[in-house]
């Protein structure tokens, strides 16, 4: 059985005081929720404060990005050793990073290797944009992204990764993929994973992301190949995020 994982991607929202207020409220709201792994991914500036506030709770912490080198003259970058002890998870290859900051399957793969080498767990984001979707290229796009992201990983490493299937047209648009469409894509991704790692494909958790909210979460999360959600907008509201976590538990 795969334990569902709900992760909140806060993007570039929340100052340190705002972040502390949100996780304070969230920690209260999810008390009693079980059977689901929960994580919040605040901006780097709030990571230490949030990690400290959540110590001893059931909510884990993730980063939204990382650089692949250990250290060096890389102005503005954050490296895996800097995240050790602060976070469990690192989101890698979010579509906003691919689109706005030029990330490629190759850089995603370097980051995945770097994160795993430092005992952190990657959440590898994949998904097609609207044009690709309308051209019937969803399968080809996610196959390329999954093969690229998992390139060179051992089966043991592959097994610990989380995949987030996030159709770009559904992110921040309020246009959620239907449960059937999301399930079909996640099952397809599991098939690609099976080709890479036949032994562990059934252990790898695949999240759906794209306008998940308290109302649509339960039906999405009840699909057999959807093992959680990567949540943007709704993760900025404690009651909404807690309801999504409860729907997964
Ligand atoms: C995301 O940013 O990963 C995301 C899924 O955003 P939203 O839930 O707002 O669509």
PDB file of C-alpha atoms and ligand atoms in Angstrom:
ATOM      1  CA  UNK A   1       0.000   0.000   0.000  1.00  0.00           C
ATOM      2  CA  UNK A   2       1.199   3.499  -0.823  1.00  0.00           C
ATOM      3  CA  UNK A   3       0.721   6.116   1.895  1.00  0.00           C
ATOM      4  CA  UNK A   4      -0.799   9.184   0.251  1.00  0.00           C
ATOM      5  CA  UNK A   5       1.232  12.379   0.394  1.00  0.00           C
ATOM      6  CA  UNK A   6      -0.262  15.863   0.298  1.00  0.00           C
ATOM      7  CA  UNK A   7       2.264  18.659  -0.212  1.00  0.00           C
ATOM      8  CA  UNK A   8       1.566  22.378  -0.236  1.00  0.00           C
ATOM      9  CA  UNK A   9       3.593  24.483  -2.660  1.00  0.00           C
ATOM     10  CA  UNK A  10       3.477  28.018  -1.306  1.00  0.00           C
ATOM     11  CA  UNK A  11       5.438  29.467  -4.253  1.00  0.00           C
ATOM     12  CA  UNK A  12       6.546  33.091  -3.626  1.00  0.00           C
ATOM     13  CA  UNK A  13       3.951  33.778  -0.957  1.00  0.00           C
ATOM     14  CA  UNK A  14       4.273  34.398   2.798  1.00  0.00           C
ATOM     15  CA  UNK A  15       6.705  36.430   4.833  1.00  0.00           C
ATOM     16  CA  UNK A  16       8.183  34.733   7.904  1.00  0.00           C
ATOM     17  CA  UNK A  17       5.449  36.017  10.286  1.00  0.00           C
ATOM     18  CA  UNK A  18       2.734  35.064   7.781  1.00  0.00           C
ATOM     19  CA  UNK A  19       4.277  31.611   7.328  1.00  0.00           C
ATOM     20  CA  UNK A  20       4.350  31.032  11.082  1.00  0.00           C
ATOM     21  CA  UNK A  21       0.728  32.094  11.431  1.00  0.00           C
ATOM     22  CA  UNK A  22      -0.306  29.704   8.644  1.00  0.00           C
ATOM     23  CA  UNK A  23       1.517  26.644   9.999  1.00  0.00           C
ATOM     24  CA  UNK A  24       0.301  27.407  13.524  1.00  0.00           C
ATOM     25  CA  UNK A  25      -3.274  27.288  12.279  1.00  0.00           C
ATOM     26  CA  UNK A  26      -2.550  24.262  10.102  1.00  0.00           C
ATOM     27  CA  UNK A  27      -0.977  22.253  12.921  1.00  0.00           C
ATOM     28  CA  UNK A  28      -4.197  22.728  14.916  1.00  0.00           C
ATOM     29  CA  UNK A  29      -6.437  21.932  11.951  1.00  0.00           C
ATOM     30  CA  UNK A  30      -4.785  18.620  11.050  1.00  0.00           C
ATOM     31  CA  UNK A  31      -4.610  17.252  14.570  1.00  0.00           C
ATOM     32  CA  UNK A  32      -6.387  13.902  14.335  1.00  0.00           C
ATOM     33  CA  UNK A  33      -5.752  13.462  10.617  1.00  0.00           C
ATOM     34  CA  UNK A  34      -3.958  10.163  10.043  1.00  0.00           C
ATOM     35  CA  UNK A  35      -3.051   7.751   7.268  1.00  0.00           C
ATOM     36  CA  UNK A  36      -1.578  10.522   5.131  1.00  0.00           C
ATOM     37  CA  UNK A  37       1.810  12.165   4.896  1.00  0.00           C
ATOM     38  CA  UNK A  38       1.564  15.963   4.962  1.00  0.00           C
ATOM     39  CA  UNK A  39       4.182  18.520   3.958  1.00  0.00           C
ATOM     40  CA  UNK A  40       4.391  22.252   3.382  1.00  0.00           C
ATOM     41  CA  UNK A  41       6.915  23.848   1.040  1.00  0.00           C
ATOM     42  CA  UNK A  42       7.402  27.492   2.069  1.00  0.00           C
ATOM     43  CA  UNK A  43       9.802  29.914   0.391  1.00  0.00           C
ATOM     44  CA  UNK A  44      13.461  29.467   1.407  1.00  0.00           C
ATOM     45  CA  UNK A  45      13.336  32.518   3.695  1.00  0.00           C
ATOM     46  CA  UNK A  46      10.715  30.910   5.918  1.00  0.00           C
ATOM     47  CA  UNK A  47      12.083  27.345   5.926  1.00  0.00           C
ATOM     48  CA  UNK A  48      14.017  27.523   9.201  1.00  0.00           C
ATOM     49  CA  UNK A  49      11.215  29.200  11.133  1.00  0.00           C
ATOM     50  CA  UNK A  50       8.581  26.821   9.749  1.00  0.00           C
ATOM     51  CA  UNK A  51      10.737  23.727  10.357  1.00  0.00           C
ATOM     52  CA  UNK A  52      11.281  24.816  13.950  1.00  0.00           C
ATOM     53  CA  UNK A  53       7.572  25.504  14.500  1.00  0.00           C
ATOM     54  CA  UNK A  54       6.569  22.111  13.026  1.00  0.00           C
ATOM     55  CA  UNK A  55       9.122  20.045  14.916  1.00  0.00           C
ATOM     56  CA  UNK A  56       7.273  17.276  16.749  1.00  0.00           C
ATOM     57  CA  UNK A  57       4.116  17.622  14.622  1.00  0.00           C
ATOM     58  CA  UNK A  58       2.971  15.317  11.821  1.00  0.00           C
ATOM     59  CA  UNK A  59       3.592  17.987   9.169  1.00  0.00           C
ATOM     60  CA  UNK A  60       6.833  17.701   7.227  1.00  0.00           C
ATOM     61  CA  UNK A  61       8.656  20.440   5.395  1.00  0.00           C
ATOM     62  CA  UNK A  62       9.855  20.643   1.812  1.00  0.00           C
ATOM     63  CA  UNK A  63      11.793  23.112  -0.337  1.00  0.00           C
ATOM     64  CA  UNK A  64      10.550  24.345  -3.697  1.00  0.00           C
ATOM     65  CA  UNK A  65      13.855  24.111  -5.522  1.00  0.00           C
ATOM     66  CA  UNK A  66      17.561  23.392  -5.059  1.00  0.00           C
ATOM     67  CA  UNK A  67      20.842  23.731  -6.934  1.00  0.00           C
ATOM     68  CA  UNK A  68      22.808  20.573  -7.729  1.00  0.00           C
ATOM     69  CA  UNK A  69      26.295  21.541  -6.536  1.00  0.00           C
ATOM     70  CA  UNK A  70      27.350  21.120  -2.900  1.00  0.00           C
ATOM     71  CA  UNK A  71      28.744  24.642  -2.520  1.00  0.00           C
ATOM     72  CA  UNK A  72      30.667  27.236  -4.468  1.00  0.00           C
ATOM     73  CA  UNK A  73      30.460  30.514  -6.363  1.00  0.00           C
ATOM     74  CA  UNK A  74      26.798  30.216  -7.353  1.00  0.00           C
ATOM     75  CA  UNK A  75      25.312  33.523  -6.242  1.00  0.00           C
ATOM     76  CA  UNK A  76      21.733  33.217  -5.096  1.00  0.00           C
ATOM     77  CA  UNK A  77      21.558  29.433  -5.095  1.00  0.00           C
ATOM     78  CA  UNK A  78      20.666  27.044  -2.257  1.00  0.00           C
ATOM     79  CA  UNK A  79      22.412  23.668  -2.184  1.00  0.00           C
ATOM     80  CA  UNK A  80      21.411  20.240  -0.793  1.00  0.00           C
ATOM     81  CA  UNK A  81      23.691  20.357   2.294  1.00  0.00           C
ATOM     82  CA  UNK A  82      22.047  23.683   3.252  1.00  0.00           C
ATOM     83  CA  UNK A  83      18.671  21.955   3.270  1.00  0.00           C
ATOM     84  CA  UNK A  84      19.729  18.940   5.320  1.00  0.00           C
ATOM     85  CA  UNK A  85      18.116  18.966   8.737  1.00  0.00           C
ATOM     86  CA  UNK A  86      15.579  21.548   7.580  1.00  0.00           C
ATOM     87  CA  UNK A  87      13.488  19.632   5.040  1.00  0.00           C
ATOM     88  CA  UNK A  88      12.525  16.115   4.024  1.00  0.00           C
ATOM     89  CA  UNK A  89      11.331  16.872   0.503  1.00  0.00           C
ATOM     90  CA  UNK A  90      12.435  19.040  -2.405  1.00  0.00           C
ATOM     91  CA  UNK A  91      10.135  19.866  -5.331  1.00  0.00           C
ATOM     92  CA  UNK A  92      12.123  19.574  -8.551  1.00  0.00           C
ATOM     93  CA  UNK A  93      11.122  20.652 -12.053  1.00  0.00           C
ATOM     94  CA  UNK A  94       7.894  22.464 -11.224  1.00  0.00           C
ATOM     95  CA  UNK A  95       6.393  23.735 -14.487  1.00  0.00           C
ATOM     96  CA  UNK A  96       6.903  27.343 -13.371  1.00  0.00           C
ATOM     97  CA  UNK A  97      10.625  26.632 -13.023  1.00  0.00           C
ATOM     98  CA  UNK A  98      10.723  24.857 -16.376  1.00  0.00           C
ATOM     99  CA  UNK A  99       8.839  27.685 -18.097  1.00  0.00           C
ATOM    100  CA  UNK A 100      10.118  30.818 -16.328  1.00  0.00           C
ATOM    101  CA  UNK A 101      13.621  29.760 -15.307  1.00  0.00           C
ATOM    102  CA  UNK A 102      14.715  27.506 -18.158  1.00  0.00           C
ATOM    103  CA  UNK A 103      14.866  24.198 -16.293  1.00  0.00           C
ATOM    104  CA  UNK A 104      15.248  21.186 -18.547  1.00  0.00           C
ATOM    105  CA  UNK A 105      15.005  17.418 -18.087  1.00  0.00           C
ATOM    106  CA  UNK A 106      18.801  17.460 -17.784  1.00  0.00           C
ATOM    107  CA  UNK A 107      18.915  20.020 -14.952  1.00  0.00           C
ATOM    108  CA  UNK A 108      16.006  18.267 -13.263  1.00  0.00           C
ATOM    109  CA  UNK A 109      17.987  15.023 -13.362  1.00  0.00           C
ATOM    110  CA  UNK A 110      21.091  16.695 -11.875  1.00  0.00           C
ATOM    111  CA  UNK A 111      18.975  18.067  -9.039  1.00  0.00           C
ATOM    112  CA  UNK A 112      17.329  14.690  -8.416  1.00  0.00           C
ATOM    113  CA  UNK A 113      20.746  13.025  -8.095  1.00  0.00           C
ATOM    114  CA  UNK A 114      22.043  15.799  -5.820  1.00  0.00           C
ATOM    115  CA  UNK A 115      19.008  15.645  -3.548  1.00  0.00           C
ATOM    116  CA  UNK A 116      19.129  11.850  -3.206  1.00  0.00           C
ATOM    117  CA  UNK A 117      22.860  11.958  -2.510  1.00  0.00           C
ATOM    118  CA  UNK A 118      22.062  14.100   0.527  1.00  0.00           C
ATOM    119  CA  UNK A 119      19.285  11.869   1.843  1.00  0.00           C
ATOM    120  CA  UNK A 120      16.510  14.225   0.823  1.00  0.00           C
ATOM    121  CA  UNK A 121      13.494  13.080  -1.169  1.00  0.00           C
ATOM    122  CA  UNK A 122      12.609  14.589  -4.532  1.00  0.00           C
ATOM    123  CA  UNK A 123       9.092  15.403  -5.676  1.00  0.00           C
ATOM    124  CA  UNK A 124       9.614  15.366  -9.430  1.00  0.00           C
ATOM    125  CA  UNK A 125       7.024  17.478 -11.235  1.00  0.00           C
ATOM    126  CA  UNK A 126       5.975  16.606 -14.776  1.00  0.00           C
ATOM    127  CA  UNK A 127       3.080  17.540 -17.026  1.00  0.00           C
ATOM    128  CA  UNK A 128       2.090  18.774 -20.440  1.00  0.00           C
ATOM    129  CA  UNK A 129       1.060  22.306 -21.383  1.00  0.00           C
ATOM    130  CA  UNK A 130      -2.185  23.197 -23.117  1.00  0.00           C
ATOM    131  CA  UNK A 131      -0.780  23.061 -26.665  1.00  0.00           C
ATOM    132  CA  UNK A 132       0.798  19.674 -26.004  1.00  0.00           C
ATOM    133  CA  UNK A 133      -2.437  18.436 -24.481  1.00  0.00           C
ATOM    134  CA  UNK A 134      -4.527  19.597 -27.419  1.00  0.00           C
ATOM    135  CA  UNK A 135      -2.051  18.014 -29.845  1.00  0.00           C
ATOM    136  CA  UNK A 136      -2.438  14.646 -28.080  1.00  0.00           C
ATOM    137  CA  UNK A 137       1.150  14.722 -26.851  1.00  0.00           C
ATOM    138  CA  UNK A 138       0.572  14.184 -23.122  1.00  0.00           C
ATOM    139  CA  UNK A 139       2.004  10.647 -23.159  1.00  0.00           C
ATOM    140  CA  UNK A 140       5.111  11.623 -25.134  1.00  0.00           C
ATOM    141  CA  UNK A 141       5.797  14.661 -22.921  1.00  0.00           C
ATOM    142  CA  UNK A 142       5.479  12.878 -19.586  1.00  0.00           C
ATOM    143  CA  UNK A 143       7.463   9.901 -20.905  1.00  0.00           C
ATOM    144  CA  UNK A 144      10.343  12.225 -21.842  1.00  0.00           C
ATOM    145  CA  UNK A 145      10.153  14.061 -18.507  1.00  0.00           C
ATOM    146  CA  UNK A 146       9.986  10.878 -16.426  1.00  0.00           C
ATOM    147  CA  UNK A 147      12.787   9.130 -18.321  1.00  0.00           C
ATOM    148  CA  UNK A 148      14.885  12.305 -18.136  1.00  0.00           C
ATOM    149  CA  UNK A 149      14.223  12.897 -14.451  1.00  0.00           C
ATOM    150  CA  UNK A 150      14.925   9.289 -13.427  1.00  0.00           C
ATOM    151  CA  UNK A 151      17.993   8.861 -15.666  1.00  0.00           C
ATOM    152  CA  UNK A 152      20.785   6.972 -13.893  1.00  0.00           C
ATOM    153  CA  UNK A 153      18.933   6.295 -10.627  1.00  0.00           C
ATOM    154  CA  UNK A 154      19.265   2.920  -8.967  1.00  0.00           C
ATOM    155  CA  UNK A 155      16.048   1.023  -8.308  1.00  0.00           C
ATOM    156  CA  UNK A 156      16.429   1.794  -4.600  1.00  0.00           C
ATOM    157  CA  UNK A 157      16.735   5.503  -5.344  1.00  0.00           C
ATOM    158  CA  UNK A 158      13.847   5.495  -7.822  1.00  0.00           C
ATOM    159  CA  UNK A 159      11.618   3.887  -5.232  1.00  0.00           C
ATOM    160  CA  UNK A 160      11.957   6.835  -2.815  1.00  0.00           C
ATOM    161  CA  UNK A 161      11.018   9.489  -5.378  1.00  0.00           C
ATOM    162  CA  UNK A 162       7.582  11.060  -5.525  1.00  0.00           C
ATOM    163  CA  UNK A 163       6.209  12.077  -8.920  1.00  0.00           C
ATOM    164  CA  UNK A 164       3.775  14.994  -9.244  1.00  0.00           C
ATOM    165  CA  UNK A 165       1.687  14.886 -12.405  1.00  0.00           C
ATOM    166  CA  UNK A 166       0.668  18.484 -12.968  1.00  0.00           C
ATOM    167  CA  UNK A 167      -0.929  19.350 -16.296  1.00  0.00           C
ATOM    168  CA  UNK A 168       0.222  22.934 -16.812  1.00  0.00           C
ATOM    169  CA  UNK A 169      -3.210  24.025 -18.053  1.00  0.00           C
ATOM    170  CA  UNK A 170      -4.682  23.044 -14.668  1.00  0.00           C
ATOM    171  CA  UNK A 171      -2.191  24.900 -12.460  1.00  0.00           C
ATOM    172  CA  UNK A 172      -3.639  28.012 -10.866  1.00  0.00           C
ATOM    173  CA  UNK A 173      -6.454  28.130 -13.412  1.00  0.00           C
ATOM    174  CA  UNK A 174      -9.310  26.557 -11.469  1.00  0.00           C
ATOM    175  CA  UNK A 175      -9.565  24.067 -14.355  1.00  0.00           C
ATOM    176  CA  UNK A 176      -8.920  20.776 -12.585  1.00  0.00           C
ATOM    177  CA  UNK A 177      -8.388  17.664 -14.689  1.00  0.00           C
ATOM    178  CA  UNK A 178     -11.371  15.373 -14.257  1.00  0.00           C
ATOM    179  CA  UNK A 179     -10.666  12.441 -11.956  1.00  0.00           C
ATOM    180  CA  UNK A 180     -10.810  10.115 -14.982  1.00  0.00           C
ATOM    181  CA  UNK A 181      -8.320  12.172 -16.996  1.00  0.00           C
ATOM    182  CA  UNK A 182      -5.978  12.567 -14.017  1.00  0.00           C
ATOM    183  CA  UNK A 183      -6.177   8.825 -13.288  1.00  0.00           C
ATOM    184  CA  UNK A 184      -5.453   7.953 -16.916  1.00  0.00           C
ATOM    185  CA  UNK A 185      -2.334  10.145 -16.941  1.00  0.00           C
ATOM    186  CA  UNK A 186      -1.103   8.847 -13.577  1.00  0.00           C
ATOM    187  CA  UNK A 187      -1.635   5.225 -14.677  1.00  0.00           C
ATOM    188  CA  UNK A 188       0.285   6.013 -17.863  1.00  0.00           C
ATOM    189  CA  UNK A 189       3.135   7.476 -15.780  1.00  0.00           C
ATOM    190  CA  UNK A 190       3.183   4.357 -13.630  1.00  0.00           C
ATOM    191  CA  UNK A 191       3.574   2.342 -16.833  1.00  0.00           C
ATOM    192  CA  UNK A 192       6.604   4.449 -17.799  1.00  0.00           C
ATOM    193  CA  UNK A 193       8.005   3.945 -14.293  1.00  0.00           C
ATOM    194  CA  UNK A 194       7.459   0.202 -14.648  1.00  0.00           C
ATOM    195  CA  UNK A 195       9.700   0.209 -17.713  1.00  0.00           C
ATOM    196  CA  UNK A 196      12.409   2.002 -15.719  1.00  0.00           C
ATOM    197  CA  UNK A 197      12.022   0.054 -12.487  1.00  0.00           C
ATOM    198  CA  UNK A 198       9.721  -2.958 -12.722  1.00  0.00           C
ATOM    199  CA  UNK A 199      10.293  -3.880  -9.095  1.00  0.00           C
ATOM    200  CA  UNK A 200       9.465  -0.531  -7.562  1.00  0.00           C
ATOM    201  CA  UNK A 201       6.956   1.110  -9.905  1.00  0.00           C
ATOM    202  CA  UNK A 202       4.104   0.087  -7.642  1.00  0.00           C
ATOM    203  CA  UNK A 203       5.829   1.640  -4.628  1.00  0.00           C
ATOM    204  CA  UNK A 204       6.402   5.067  -6.192  1.00  0.00           C
ATOM    205  CA  UNK A 205       3.820   7.623  -5.178  1.00  0.00           C
ATOM    206  CA  UNK A 206       2.256   9.718  -7.918  1.00  0.00           C
ATOM    207  CA  UNK A 207       0.526  12.929  -6.907  1.00  0.00           C
ATOM    208  CA  UNK A 208      -1.936  14.883  -9.005  1.00  0.00           C
ATOM    209  CA  UNK A 209      -1.566  18.672  -9.008  1.00  0.00           C
ATOM    210  CA  UNK A 210      -3.623  21.384 -10.652  1.00  0.00           C
ATOM    211  CA  UNK A 211      -6.347  23.380  -8.913  1.00  0.00           C
ATOM    212  CA  UNK A 212      -6.934  20.774  -6.201  1.00  0.00           C
ATOM    213  CA  UNK A 213      -9.235  22.138  -3.512  1.00  0.00           C
ATOM    214  CA  UNK A 214     -11.330  20.961  -0.586  1.00  0.00           C
ATOM    215  CA  UNK A 215     -14.286  20.232  -2.871  1.00  0.00           C
ATOM    216  CA  UNK A 216     -12.607  18.162  -5.586  1.00  0.00           C
ATOM    217  CA  UNK A 217      -9.892  16.427  -3.531  1.00  0.00           C
ATOM    218  CA  UNK A 218     -11.795  13.354  -2.355  1.00  0.00           C
ATOM    219  CA  UNK A 219     -12.774  12.162  -5.833  1.00  0.00           C
ATOM    220  CA  UNK A 220      -9.305  12.794  -7.284  1.00  0.00           C
ATOM    221  CA  UNK A 221      -7.637  11.045  -4.369  1.00  0.00           C
ATOM    222  CA  UNK A 222      -9.907   8.010  -4.630  1.00  0.00           C
ATOM    223  CA  UNK A 223      -8.420   7.104  -8.039  1.00  0.00           C
ATOM    224  CA  UNK A 224      -6.237   3.981  -7.889  1.00  0.00           C
ATOM    225  CA  UNK A 225      -3.061   5.549  -9.312  1.00  0.00           C
ATOM    226  CA  UNK A 226      -3.351   8.941  -7.575  1.00  0.00           C
ATOM    227  CA  UNK A 227      -1.419   8.782  -4.323  1.00  0.00           C
ATOM    228  CA  UNK A 228      -1.760  12.330  -3.117  1.00  0.00           C
ATOM    229  CA  UNK A 229      -1.741  15.906  -4.310  1.00  0.00           C
ATOM    230  CA  UNK A 230       0.626  18.784  -4.886  1.00  0.00           C
ATOM    231  CA  UNK A 231      -1.437  21.802  -3.926  1.00  0.00           C
ATOM    232  CA  UNK A 232      -0.704  25.430  -4.777  1.00  0.00           C
ATOM    233  CA  UNK A 233      -3.362  28.057  -4.086  1.00  0.00           C
ATOM    234  CA  UNK A 234      -5.412  25.991  -1.641  1.00  0.00           C
ATOM    235  CA  UNK A 235      -2.327  25.286   0.488  1.00  0.00           C
ATOM    236  CA  UNK A 236      -2.224  28.968   1.498  1.00  0.00           C
ATOM    237  CA  UNK A 237      -5.417  28.551   3.514  1.00  0.00           C
ATOM    238  CA  UNK A 238      -5.145  26.305   6.573  1.00  0.00           C
ATOM    239  CA  UNK A 239      -8.769  25.130   6.481  1.00  0.00           C
ATOM    240  CA  UNK A 240      -8.604  24.241   2.770  1.00  0.00           C
ATOM    241  CA  UNK A 241      -5.293  22.411   3.047  1.00  0.00           C
ATOM    242  CA  UNK A 242      -6.424  20.562   6.163  1.00  0.00           C
ATOM    243  CA  UNK A 243      -9.608  19.453   4.382  1.00  0.00           C
ATOM    244  CA  UNK A 244      -7.539  18.117   1.456  1.00  0.00           C
ATOM    245  CA  UNK A 245      -5.303  16.225   3.895  1.00  0.00           C
ATOM    246  CA  UNK A 246      -8.345  14.800   5.662  1.00  0.00           C
ATOM    247  CA  UNK A 247      -9.770  13.670   2.307  1.00  0.00           C
ATOM    248  CA  UNK A 248      -6.591  11.673   1.697  1.00  0.00           C
ATOM    249  CA  UNK A 249      -6.472  10.081   5.162  1.00  0.00           C
TER     250      UNK A 249
HETATM  251  C1  LIG B   1       1.175  23.968  -8.094  1.00  0.00           C
HETATM  252  O1  LIG B   1       1.672  25.077  -8.047  1.00  0.00           O
HETATM  253  O2  LIG B   1       1.905  22.970  -8.039  1.00  0.00           O
HETATM  254  C2  LIG B   1      -0.277  23.864  -8.194  1.00  0.00           C
HETATM  255  C3  LIG B   1      -0.798  22.684  -8.417  1.00  0.00           C
HETATM  256  O3  LIG B   1      -0.992  25.022  -8.066  1.00  0.00           O
HETATM  257  P1  LIG B   1      -2.594  25.127  -7.912  1.00  0.00           P
HETATM  258  O4  LIG B   1      -3.039  24.122  -6.892  1.00  0.00           O
HETATM  259  O5  LIG B   1      -2.834  26.550  -7.463  1.00  0.00           O
HETATM  260  O6  LIG B   1      -3.175  24.855  -9.257  1.00  0.00           O
END
